[in-house]
Tab-separated table of C-alpha atoms and ligand atoms in Angstrom:
chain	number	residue	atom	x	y	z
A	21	UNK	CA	66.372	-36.211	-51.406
A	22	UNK	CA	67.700	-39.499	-50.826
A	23	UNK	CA	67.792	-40.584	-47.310
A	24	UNK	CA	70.934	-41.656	-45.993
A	25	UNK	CA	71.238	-44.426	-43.692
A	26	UNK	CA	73.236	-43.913	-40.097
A	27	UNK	CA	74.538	-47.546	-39.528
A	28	UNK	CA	73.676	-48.964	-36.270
A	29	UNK	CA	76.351	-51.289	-36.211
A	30	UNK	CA	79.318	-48.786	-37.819
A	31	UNK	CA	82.485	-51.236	-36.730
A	32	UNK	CA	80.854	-54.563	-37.839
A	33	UNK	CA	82.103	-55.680	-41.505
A	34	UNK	CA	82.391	-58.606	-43.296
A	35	UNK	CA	83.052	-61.597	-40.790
A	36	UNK	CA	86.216	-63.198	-40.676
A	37	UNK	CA	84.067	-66.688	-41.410
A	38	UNK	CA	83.144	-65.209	-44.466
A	39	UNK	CA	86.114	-63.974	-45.180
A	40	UNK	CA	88.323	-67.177	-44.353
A	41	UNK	CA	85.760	-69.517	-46.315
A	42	UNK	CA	85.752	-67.415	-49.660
A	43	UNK	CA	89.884	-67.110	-49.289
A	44	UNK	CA	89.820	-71.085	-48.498
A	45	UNK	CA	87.060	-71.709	-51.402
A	46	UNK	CA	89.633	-69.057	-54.059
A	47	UNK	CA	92.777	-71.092	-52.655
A	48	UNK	CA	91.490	-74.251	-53.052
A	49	UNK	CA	92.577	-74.585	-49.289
A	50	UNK	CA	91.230	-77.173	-46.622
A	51	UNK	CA	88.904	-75.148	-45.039
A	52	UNK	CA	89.132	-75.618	-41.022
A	53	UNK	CA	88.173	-72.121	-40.459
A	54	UNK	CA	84.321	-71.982	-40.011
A	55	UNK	CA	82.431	-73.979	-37.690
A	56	UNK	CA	80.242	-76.747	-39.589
A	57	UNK	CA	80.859	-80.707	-40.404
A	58	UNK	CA	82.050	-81.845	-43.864
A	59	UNK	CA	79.665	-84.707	-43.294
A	60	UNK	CA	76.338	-85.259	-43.032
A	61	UNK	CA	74.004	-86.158	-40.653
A	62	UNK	CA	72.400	-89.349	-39.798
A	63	UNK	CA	69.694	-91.006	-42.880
A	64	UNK	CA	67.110	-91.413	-40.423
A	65	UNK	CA	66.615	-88.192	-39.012
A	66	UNK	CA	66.473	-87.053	-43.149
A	67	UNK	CA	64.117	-89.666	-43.538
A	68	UNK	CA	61.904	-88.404	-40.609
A	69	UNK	CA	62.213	-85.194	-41.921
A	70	UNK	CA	60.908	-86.386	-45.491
A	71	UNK	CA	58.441	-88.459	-43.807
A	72	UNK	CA	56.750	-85.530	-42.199
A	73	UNK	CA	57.285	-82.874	-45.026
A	74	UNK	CA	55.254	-85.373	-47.253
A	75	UNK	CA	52.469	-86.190	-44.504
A	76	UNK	CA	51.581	-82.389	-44.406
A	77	UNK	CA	53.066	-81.226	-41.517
A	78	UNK	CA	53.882	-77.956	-43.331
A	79	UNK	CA	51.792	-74.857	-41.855
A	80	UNK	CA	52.691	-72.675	-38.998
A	81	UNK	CA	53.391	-74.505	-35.957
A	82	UNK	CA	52.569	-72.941	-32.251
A	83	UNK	CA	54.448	-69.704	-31.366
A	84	UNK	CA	56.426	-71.559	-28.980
A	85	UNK	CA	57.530	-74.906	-30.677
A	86	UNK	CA	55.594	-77.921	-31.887
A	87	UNK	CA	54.392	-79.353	-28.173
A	88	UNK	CA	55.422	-83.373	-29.314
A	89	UNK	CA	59.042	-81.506	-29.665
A	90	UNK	CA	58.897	-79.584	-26.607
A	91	UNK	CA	58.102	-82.652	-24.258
A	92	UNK	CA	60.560	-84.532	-25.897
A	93	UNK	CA	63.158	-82.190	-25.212
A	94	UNK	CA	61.889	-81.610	-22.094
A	95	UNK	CA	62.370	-85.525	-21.640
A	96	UNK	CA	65.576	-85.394	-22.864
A	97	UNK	CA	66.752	-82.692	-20.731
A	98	UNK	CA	65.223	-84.427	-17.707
A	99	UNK	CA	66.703	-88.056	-18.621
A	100	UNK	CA	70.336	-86.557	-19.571
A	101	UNK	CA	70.608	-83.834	-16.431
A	102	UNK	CA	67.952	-84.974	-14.404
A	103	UNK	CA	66.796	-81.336	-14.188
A	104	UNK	CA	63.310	-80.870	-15.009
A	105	UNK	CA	61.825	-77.853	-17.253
A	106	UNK	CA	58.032	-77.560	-17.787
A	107	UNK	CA	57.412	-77.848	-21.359
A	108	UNK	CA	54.013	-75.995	-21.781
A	109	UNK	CA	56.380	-72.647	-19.846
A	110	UNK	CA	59.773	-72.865	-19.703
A	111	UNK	CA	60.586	-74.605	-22.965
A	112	UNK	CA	61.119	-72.645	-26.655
A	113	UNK	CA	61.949	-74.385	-30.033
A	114	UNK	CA	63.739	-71.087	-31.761
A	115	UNK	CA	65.526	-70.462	-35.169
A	116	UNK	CA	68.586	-71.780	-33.930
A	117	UNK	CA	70.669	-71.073	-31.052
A	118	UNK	CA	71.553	-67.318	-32.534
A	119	UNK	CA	67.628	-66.835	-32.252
A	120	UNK	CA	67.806	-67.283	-28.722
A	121	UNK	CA	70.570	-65.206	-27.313
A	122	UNK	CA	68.931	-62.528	-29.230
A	123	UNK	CA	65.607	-63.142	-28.149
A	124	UNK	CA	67.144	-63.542	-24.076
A	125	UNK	CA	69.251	-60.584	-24.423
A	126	UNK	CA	66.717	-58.568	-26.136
A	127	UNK	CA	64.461	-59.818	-23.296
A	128	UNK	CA	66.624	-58.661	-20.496
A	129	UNK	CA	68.607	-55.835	-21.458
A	130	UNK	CA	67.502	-51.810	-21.213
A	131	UNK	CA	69.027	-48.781	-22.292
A	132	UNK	CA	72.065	-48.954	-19.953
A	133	UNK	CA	72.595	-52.111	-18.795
A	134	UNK	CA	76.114	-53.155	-18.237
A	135	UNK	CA	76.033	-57.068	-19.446
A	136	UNK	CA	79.484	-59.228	-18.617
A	137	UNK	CA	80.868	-60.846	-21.948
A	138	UNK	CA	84.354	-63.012	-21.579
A	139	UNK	CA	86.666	-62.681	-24.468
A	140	UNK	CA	87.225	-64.268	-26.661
A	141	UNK	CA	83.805	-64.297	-27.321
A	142	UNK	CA	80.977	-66.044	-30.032
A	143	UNK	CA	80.844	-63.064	-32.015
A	144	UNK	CA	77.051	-62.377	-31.634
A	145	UNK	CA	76.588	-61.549	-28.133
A	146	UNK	CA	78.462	-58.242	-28.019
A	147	UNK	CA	76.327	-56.501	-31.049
A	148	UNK	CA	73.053	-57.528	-29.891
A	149	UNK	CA	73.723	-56.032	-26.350
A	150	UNK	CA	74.599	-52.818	-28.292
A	151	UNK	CA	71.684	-53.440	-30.277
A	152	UNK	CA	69.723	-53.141	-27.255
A	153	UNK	CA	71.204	-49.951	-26.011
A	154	UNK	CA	73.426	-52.188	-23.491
A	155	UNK	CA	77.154	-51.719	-22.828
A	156	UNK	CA	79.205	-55.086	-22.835
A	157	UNK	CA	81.954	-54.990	-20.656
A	158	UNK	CA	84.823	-57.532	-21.349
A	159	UNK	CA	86.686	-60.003	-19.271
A	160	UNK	CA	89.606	-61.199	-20.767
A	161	UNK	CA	90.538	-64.451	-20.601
A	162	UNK	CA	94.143	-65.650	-21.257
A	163	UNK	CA	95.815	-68.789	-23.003
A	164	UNK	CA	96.358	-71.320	-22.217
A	165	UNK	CA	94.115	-72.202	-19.527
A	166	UNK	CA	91.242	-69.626	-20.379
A	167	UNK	CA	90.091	-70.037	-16.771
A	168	UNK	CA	87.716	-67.551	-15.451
A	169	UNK	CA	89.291	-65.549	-12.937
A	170	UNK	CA	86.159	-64.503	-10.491
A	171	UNK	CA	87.368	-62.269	-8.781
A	172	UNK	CA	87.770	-59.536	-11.673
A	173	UNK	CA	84.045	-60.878	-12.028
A	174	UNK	CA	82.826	-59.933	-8.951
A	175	UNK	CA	85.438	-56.657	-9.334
A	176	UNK	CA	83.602	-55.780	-12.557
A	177	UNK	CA	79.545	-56.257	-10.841
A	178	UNK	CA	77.864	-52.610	-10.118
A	179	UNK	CA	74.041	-52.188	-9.670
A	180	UNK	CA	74.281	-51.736	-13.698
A	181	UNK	CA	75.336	-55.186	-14.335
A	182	UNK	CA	72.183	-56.899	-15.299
A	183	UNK	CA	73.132	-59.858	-17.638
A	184	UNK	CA	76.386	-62.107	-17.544
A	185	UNK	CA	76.961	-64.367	-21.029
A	186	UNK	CA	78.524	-67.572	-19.903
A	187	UNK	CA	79.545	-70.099	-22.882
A	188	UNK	CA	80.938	-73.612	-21.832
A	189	UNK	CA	82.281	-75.816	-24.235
A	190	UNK	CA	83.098	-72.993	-25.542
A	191	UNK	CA	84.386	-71.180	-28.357
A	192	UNK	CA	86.843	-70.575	-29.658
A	193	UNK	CA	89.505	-71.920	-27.122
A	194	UNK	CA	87.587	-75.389	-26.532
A	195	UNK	CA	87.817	-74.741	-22.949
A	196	UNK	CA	84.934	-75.795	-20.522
A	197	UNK	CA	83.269	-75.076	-16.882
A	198	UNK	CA	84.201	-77.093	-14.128
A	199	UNK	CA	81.557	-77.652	-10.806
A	200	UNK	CA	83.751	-74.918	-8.813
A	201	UNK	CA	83.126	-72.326	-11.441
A	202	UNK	CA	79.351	-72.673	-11.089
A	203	UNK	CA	79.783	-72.540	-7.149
A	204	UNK	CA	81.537	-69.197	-7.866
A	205	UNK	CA	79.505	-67.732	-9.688
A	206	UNK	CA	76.277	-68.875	-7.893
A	207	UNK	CA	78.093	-67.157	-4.668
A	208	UNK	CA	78.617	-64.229	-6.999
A	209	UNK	CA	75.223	-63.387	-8.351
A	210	UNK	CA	72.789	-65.192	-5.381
A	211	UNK	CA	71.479	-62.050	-3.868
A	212	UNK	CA	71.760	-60.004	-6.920
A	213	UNK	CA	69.169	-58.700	-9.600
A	214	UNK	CA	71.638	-60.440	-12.427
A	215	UNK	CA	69.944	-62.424	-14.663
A	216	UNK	CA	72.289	-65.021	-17.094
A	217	UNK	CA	72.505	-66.523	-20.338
A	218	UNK	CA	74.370	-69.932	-21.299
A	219	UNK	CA	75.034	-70.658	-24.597
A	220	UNK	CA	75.407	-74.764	-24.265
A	221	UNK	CA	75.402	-75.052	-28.075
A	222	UNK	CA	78.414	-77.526	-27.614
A	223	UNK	CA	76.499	-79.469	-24.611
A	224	UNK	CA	77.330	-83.036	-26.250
A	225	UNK	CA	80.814	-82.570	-27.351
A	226	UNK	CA	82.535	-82.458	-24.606
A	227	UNK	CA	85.682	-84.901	-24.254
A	228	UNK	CA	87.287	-87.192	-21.996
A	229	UNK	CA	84.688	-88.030	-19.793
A	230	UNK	CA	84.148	-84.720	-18.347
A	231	UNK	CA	80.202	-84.353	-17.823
A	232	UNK	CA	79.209	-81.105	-19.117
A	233	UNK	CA	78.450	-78.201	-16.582
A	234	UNK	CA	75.222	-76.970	-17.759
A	235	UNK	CA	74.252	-73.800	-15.703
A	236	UNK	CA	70.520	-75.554	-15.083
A	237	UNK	CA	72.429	-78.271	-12.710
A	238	UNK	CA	72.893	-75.567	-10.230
A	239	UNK	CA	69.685	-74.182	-8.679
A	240	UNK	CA	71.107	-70.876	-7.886
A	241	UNK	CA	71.778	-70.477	-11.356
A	242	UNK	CA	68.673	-72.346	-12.711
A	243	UNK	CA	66.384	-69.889	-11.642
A	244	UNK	CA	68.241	-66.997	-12.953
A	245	UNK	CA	69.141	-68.417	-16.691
A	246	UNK	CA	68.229	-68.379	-20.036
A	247	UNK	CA	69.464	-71.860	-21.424
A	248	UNK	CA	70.563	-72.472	-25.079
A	249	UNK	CA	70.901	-75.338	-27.077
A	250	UNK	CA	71.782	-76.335	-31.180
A	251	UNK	CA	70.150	-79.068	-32.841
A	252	UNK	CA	72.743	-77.925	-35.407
A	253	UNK	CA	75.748	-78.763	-33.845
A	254	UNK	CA	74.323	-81.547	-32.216
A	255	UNK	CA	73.260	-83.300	-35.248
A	256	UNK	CA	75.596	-82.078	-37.381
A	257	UNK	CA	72.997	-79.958	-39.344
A	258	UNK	CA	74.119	-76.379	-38.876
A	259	UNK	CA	72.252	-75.301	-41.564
A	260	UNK	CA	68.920	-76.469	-40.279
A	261	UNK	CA	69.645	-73.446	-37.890
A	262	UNK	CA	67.055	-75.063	-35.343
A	263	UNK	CA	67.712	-74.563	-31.281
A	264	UNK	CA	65.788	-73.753	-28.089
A	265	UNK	CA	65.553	-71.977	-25.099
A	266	UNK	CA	65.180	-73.267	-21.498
A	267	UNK	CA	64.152	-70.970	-18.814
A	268	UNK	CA	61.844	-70.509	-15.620
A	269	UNK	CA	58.521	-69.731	-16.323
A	270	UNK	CA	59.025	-65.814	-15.904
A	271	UNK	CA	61.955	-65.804	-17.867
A	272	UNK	CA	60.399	-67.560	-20.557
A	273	UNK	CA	57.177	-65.298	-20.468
A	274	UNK	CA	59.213	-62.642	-21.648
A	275	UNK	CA	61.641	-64.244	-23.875
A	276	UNK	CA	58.452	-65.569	-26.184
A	277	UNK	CA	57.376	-61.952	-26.225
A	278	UNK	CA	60.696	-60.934	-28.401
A	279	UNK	CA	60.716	-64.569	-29.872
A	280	UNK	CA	56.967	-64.095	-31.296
A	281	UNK	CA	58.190	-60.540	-33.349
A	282	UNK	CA	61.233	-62.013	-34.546
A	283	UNK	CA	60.757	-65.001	-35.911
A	284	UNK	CA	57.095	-66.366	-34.624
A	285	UNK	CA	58.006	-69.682	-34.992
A	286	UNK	CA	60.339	-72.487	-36.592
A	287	UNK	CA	60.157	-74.736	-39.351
A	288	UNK	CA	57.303	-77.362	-38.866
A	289	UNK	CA	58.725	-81.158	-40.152
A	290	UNK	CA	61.447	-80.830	-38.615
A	291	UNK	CA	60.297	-79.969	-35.360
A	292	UNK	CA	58.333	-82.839	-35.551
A	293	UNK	CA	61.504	-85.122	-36.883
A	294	UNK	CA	63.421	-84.367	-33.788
A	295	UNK	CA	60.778	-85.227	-31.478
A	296	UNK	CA	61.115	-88.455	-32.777
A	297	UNK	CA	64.831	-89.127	-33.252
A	298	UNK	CA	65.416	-86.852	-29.806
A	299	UNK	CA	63.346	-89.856	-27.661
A	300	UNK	CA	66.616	-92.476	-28.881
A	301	UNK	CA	68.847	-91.713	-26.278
A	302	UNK	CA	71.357	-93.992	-28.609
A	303	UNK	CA	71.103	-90.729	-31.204
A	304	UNK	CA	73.251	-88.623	-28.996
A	305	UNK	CA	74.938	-90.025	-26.098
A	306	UNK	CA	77.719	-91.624	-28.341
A	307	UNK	CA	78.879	-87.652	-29.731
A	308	UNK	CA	81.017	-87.077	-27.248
A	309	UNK	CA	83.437	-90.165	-28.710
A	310	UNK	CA	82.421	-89.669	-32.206
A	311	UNK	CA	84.099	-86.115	-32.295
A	312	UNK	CA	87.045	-86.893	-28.902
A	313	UNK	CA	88.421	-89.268	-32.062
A	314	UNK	CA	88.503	-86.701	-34.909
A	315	UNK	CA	90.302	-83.853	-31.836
A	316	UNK	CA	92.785	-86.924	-31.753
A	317	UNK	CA	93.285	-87.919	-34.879
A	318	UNK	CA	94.094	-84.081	-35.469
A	319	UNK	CA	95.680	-83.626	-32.327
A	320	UNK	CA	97.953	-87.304	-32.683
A	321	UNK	CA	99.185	-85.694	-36.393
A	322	UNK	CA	99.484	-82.205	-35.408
A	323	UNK	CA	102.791	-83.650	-32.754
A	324	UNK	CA	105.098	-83.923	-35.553
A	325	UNK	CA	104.213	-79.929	-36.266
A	326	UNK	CA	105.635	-76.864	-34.402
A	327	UNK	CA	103.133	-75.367	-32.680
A	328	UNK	CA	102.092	-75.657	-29.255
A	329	UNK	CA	98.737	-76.569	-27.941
A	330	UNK	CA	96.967	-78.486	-24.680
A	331	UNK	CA	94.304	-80.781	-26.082
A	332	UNK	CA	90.551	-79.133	-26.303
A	333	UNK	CA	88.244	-80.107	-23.691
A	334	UNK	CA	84.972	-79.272	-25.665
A	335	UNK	CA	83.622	-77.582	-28.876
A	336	UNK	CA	84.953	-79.008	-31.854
A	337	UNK	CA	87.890	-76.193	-32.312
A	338	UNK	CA	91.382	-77.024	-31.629
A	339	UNK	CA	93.404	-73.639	-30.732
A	340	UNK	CA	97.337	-74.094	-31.506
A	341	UNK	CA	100.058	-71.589	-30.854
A	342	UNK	CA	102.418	-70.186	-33.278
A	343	UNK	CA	104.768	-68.299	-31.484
A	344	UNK	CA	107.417	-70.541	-31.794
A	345	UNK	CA	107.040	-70.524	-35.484
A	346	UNK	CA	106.990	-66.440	-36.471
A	347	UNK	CA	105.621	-63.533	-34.660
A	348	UNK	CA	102.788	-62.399	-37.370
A	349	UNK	CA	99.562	-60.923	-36.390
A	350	UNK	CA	97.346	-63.756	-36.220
A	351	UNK	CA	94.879	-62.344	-39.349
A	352	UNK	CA	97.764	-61.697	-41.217
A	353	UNK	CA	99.283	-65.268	-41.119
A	354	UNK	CA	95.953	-67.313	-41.472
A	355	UNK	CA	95.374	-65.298	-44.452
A	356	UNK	CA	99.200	-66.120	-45.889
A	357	UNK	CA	99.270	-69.546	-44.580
A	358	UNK	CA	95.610	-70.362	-46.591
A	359	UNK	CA	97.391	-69.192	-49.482
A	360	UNK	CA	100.318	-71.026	-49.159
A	361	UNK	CA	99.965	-73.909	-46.998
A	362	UNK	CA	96.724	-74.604	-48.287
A	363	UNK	CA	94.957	-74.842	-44.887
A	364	UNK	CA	92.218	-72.400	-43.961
A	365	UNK	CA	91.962	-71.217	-40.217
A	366	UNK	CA	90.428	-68.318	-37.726
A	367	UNK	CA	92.931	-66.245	-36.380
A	368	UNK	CA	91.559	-65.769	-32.503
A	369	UNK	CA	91.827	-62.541	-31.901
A	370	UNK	CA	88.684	-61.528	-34.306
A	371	UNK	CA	86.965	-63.023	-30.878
A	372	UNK	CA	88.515	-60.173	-28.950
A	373	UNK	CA	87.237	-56.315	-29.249
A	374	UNK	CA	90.678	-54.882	-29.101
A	375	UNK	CA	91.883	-57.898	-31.301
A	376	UNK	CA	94.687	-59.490	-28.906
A	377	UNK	CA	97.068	-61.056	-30.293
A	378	UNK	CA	98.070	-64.410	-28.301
A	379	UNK	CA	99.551	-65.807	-31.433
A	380	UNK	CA	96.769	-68.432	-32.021
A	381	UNK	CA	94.998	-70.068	-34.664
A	382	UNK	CA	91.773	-71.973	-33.985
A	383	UNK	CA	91.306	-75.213	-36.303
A	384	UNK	CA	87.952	-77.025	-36.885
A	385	UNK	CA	88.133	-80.810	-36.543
A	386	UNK	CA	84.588	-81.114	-37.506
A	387	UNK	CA	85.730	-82.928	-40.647
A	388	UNK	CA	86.539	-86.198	-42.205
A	389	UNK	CA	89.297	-88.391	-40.998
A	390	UNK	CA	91.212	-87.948	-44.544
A	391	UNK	CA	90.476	-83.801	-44.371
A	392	UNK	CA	91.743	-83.650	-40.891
A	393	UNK	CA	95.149	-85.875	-41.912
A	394	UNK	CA	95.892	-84.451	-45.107
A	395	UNK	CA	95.677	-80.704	-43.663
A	396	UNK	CA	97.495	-81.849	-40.416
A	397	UNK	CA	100.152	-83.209	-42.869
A	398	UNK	CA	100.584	-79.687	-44.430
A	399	UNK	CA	100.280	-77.610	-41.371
A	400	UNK	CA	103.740	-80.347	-40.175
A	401	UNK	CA	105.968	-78.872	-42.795
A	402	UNK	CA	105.718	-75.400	-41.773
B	503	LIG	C1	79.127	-70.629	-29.227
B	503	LIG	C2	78.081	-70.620	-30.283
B	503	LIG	N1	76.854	-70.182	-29.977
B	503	LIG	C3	75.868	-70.148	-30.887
B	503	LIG	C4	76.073	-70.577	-32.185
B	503	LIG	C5	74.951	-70.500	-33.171
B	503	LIG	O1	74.194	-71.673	-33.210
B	503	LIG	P1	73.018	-71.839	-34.283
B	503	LIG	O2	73.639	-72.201	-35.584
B	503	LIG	O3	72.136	-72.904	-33.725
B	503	LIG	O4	72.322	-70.523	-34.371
B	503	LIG	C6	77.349	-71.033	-32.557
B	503	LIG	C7	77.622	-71.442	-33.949
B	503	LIG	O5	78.743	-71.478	-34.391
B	503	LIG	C8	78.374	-71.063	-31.569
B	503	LIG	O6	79.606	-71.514	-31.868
């Protein structure tokens, strides 16, 4: 007899990323729809990773990160924030970001547990709570401010509620914390059992001069969170899928012990290439311009078009809205408009479980200057 396998996961298909990049690739469309650079990242840190490749560096490193790398980020963290993480316990070089929201939630959630997920939502974070016998329970947020209304927080908290999944910049809408939302929700969760995970994957591409609101800065939330960081979208190598994990010493203890069956470790040179090119403070502190020109350059072009938008304020996704133009599902028209406008989008509400339908599209400016003019040309004559 042939066993047949009961899916785990029975609603989760193909992605829409998938999905949008093969239509894009078959339509010979400008693809803005997935989330990666059409450039490439800076010759040094390739040269540092060649440099290390070639001096041997190529056997497992320690379960927890290379230890150069984890004071370095440590340093970093410290120099940038001036919030200080032990690197020997509370630091975690992981297989990208996604590694560690699976590893934290893993780490956290039991059979059960209600965990607090604001749509639209990263699309990861609601499967791996399932995953772990959890129930996510959505907060919707609306355009176009996106703000976090905490009272239907605090509304939604019951002694279930173990884990809340806060994302700032974030993703899809480009929206990000202020200091008053981490005051709220430090009053919300201070003398609760709730533990929390911030996905700061976007940290350093935030946009004019807004600091970034990591959730370490506050120390009710510090001791209580499961930091993550991309060295993919910071250094514009997605595809290195390299990240960590910054938590207190408990919280760590625990993460490593998911981290360790998952993955073990991550790749060795180029652990040891970033703690190199991570101790140049000049490698990263000029992002935050380097993309705030490409959001204009698309944003400056996009004025002459018919949709509606407010500027993002972090991330490098611009959302517009169509309304004015047709009232189309949103999957429907980014699928007709990469066939015949030639521009390739995400339609947002594949970031919402019950698929919403605000009428917007959310463009990648991650691109070339020429890309991001020649599509914003096309997406005018609609
Ligand atoms: C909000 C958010 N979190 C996490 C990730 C995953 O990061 P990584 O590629 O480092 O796993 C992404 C990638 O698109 C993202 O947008």
């Amino acid at each position: 007899m042939q066993p047949v396998l009961k899916s785990k996961q029975p609603k989760v298909g193909t992605t829409i990323f998938t999905v949008m990049s093969k239509m894009a690739h078959d339509y010979g469309a400008i693809n803005l729809s997935q989330g990666y650079p059409n450039f490439d990242c800076d010759e040094k840190l390739k040269e540092l990773v060649c440099y290390y490749t070639k001096k041997g560096y190529n056997q497992y490193p320690p379960m927890a990160g290379v230890m150069a790398f984890r004071e370095s980020l440590a340093e970093k963290v410290s120099r940038h924030y001036q919030v200080d993480y032990h690197p020997e316990t509370e630091v975690t070089i992981t297989s990208g970001a996604t590694e560690s929201i699976y590893a934290a939630i893993t780490a956290v959630v039991c059979s059960g547990d209600e965990v607090i997920i604001f749509e639209p939502a990263y699309d990861c974070y609601a499967p791996t709570v399932e995953l772990n016998g959890g129930k996510p329970v959505f907060i919707t947020l609306e355009p176009p401010t996106y703000q976090i209304d905490w009272g239907k927080v605090k509304n939604a908290i019951n002694p279930k509620t173990k884990l809340i999944i806060i994302n700032t910049p974030h993703n899809p809408t480009g929206t990000v914390l202020s200091p008053s939302d981490l005051e709220s929700l430090a009053q919300i969760v201070k003398d609760k059992a709730i533990f929390l995970l911030s996905d700061e994957v976007y940290e350093h591409i935030i946009f004019d001069g807004k600091p970034h609101q990591s959730l370490m800065l506050h120390p009710t939330l510090k001791e209580r969170t499961f930091v993550t960081g991309s060295f993919g979208k910071t250094f514009h190598v997605t595809g290195w899928k390299i990240g960590y994990c910054l938590a207190p010493k408990q919280l760590t203890e625990e993460f490593r012990k998911v981290h360790q069956w998952l993955t073990f470790t991550t790749i060795t040179p180029v652990q040891y290439a970033l703690a190199e090119y991570l101790k140049a403070p000049e490698n990263y502190i000029h992002i935050p311009e380097f993309y705030q020109k490409k959001r204009n350059i698309f944003n400056e072009a996009l004025k002459a078009s018919r949709f509606e938008f407010t500027p993002s304020s972090g991330s490098f996704f611009q959302n517009v809205n169509y309304a004015k133009i047709t009232d189309e599902f949103d999957q429907d028209l980014s699928k007709r408009w990469t066939k015949e406008i030639g521009v390739a989008s995400i339609p947002v509400s594949v970031f919402y479980h019950q698929q919403n339908d605000f009428k917007v599209l959310r463009f990648c400016f991650a691109k070339d200057e020429e890309t991001l003019k020649i599509a914003a040309e096309k997406l005018c004559k609609i």
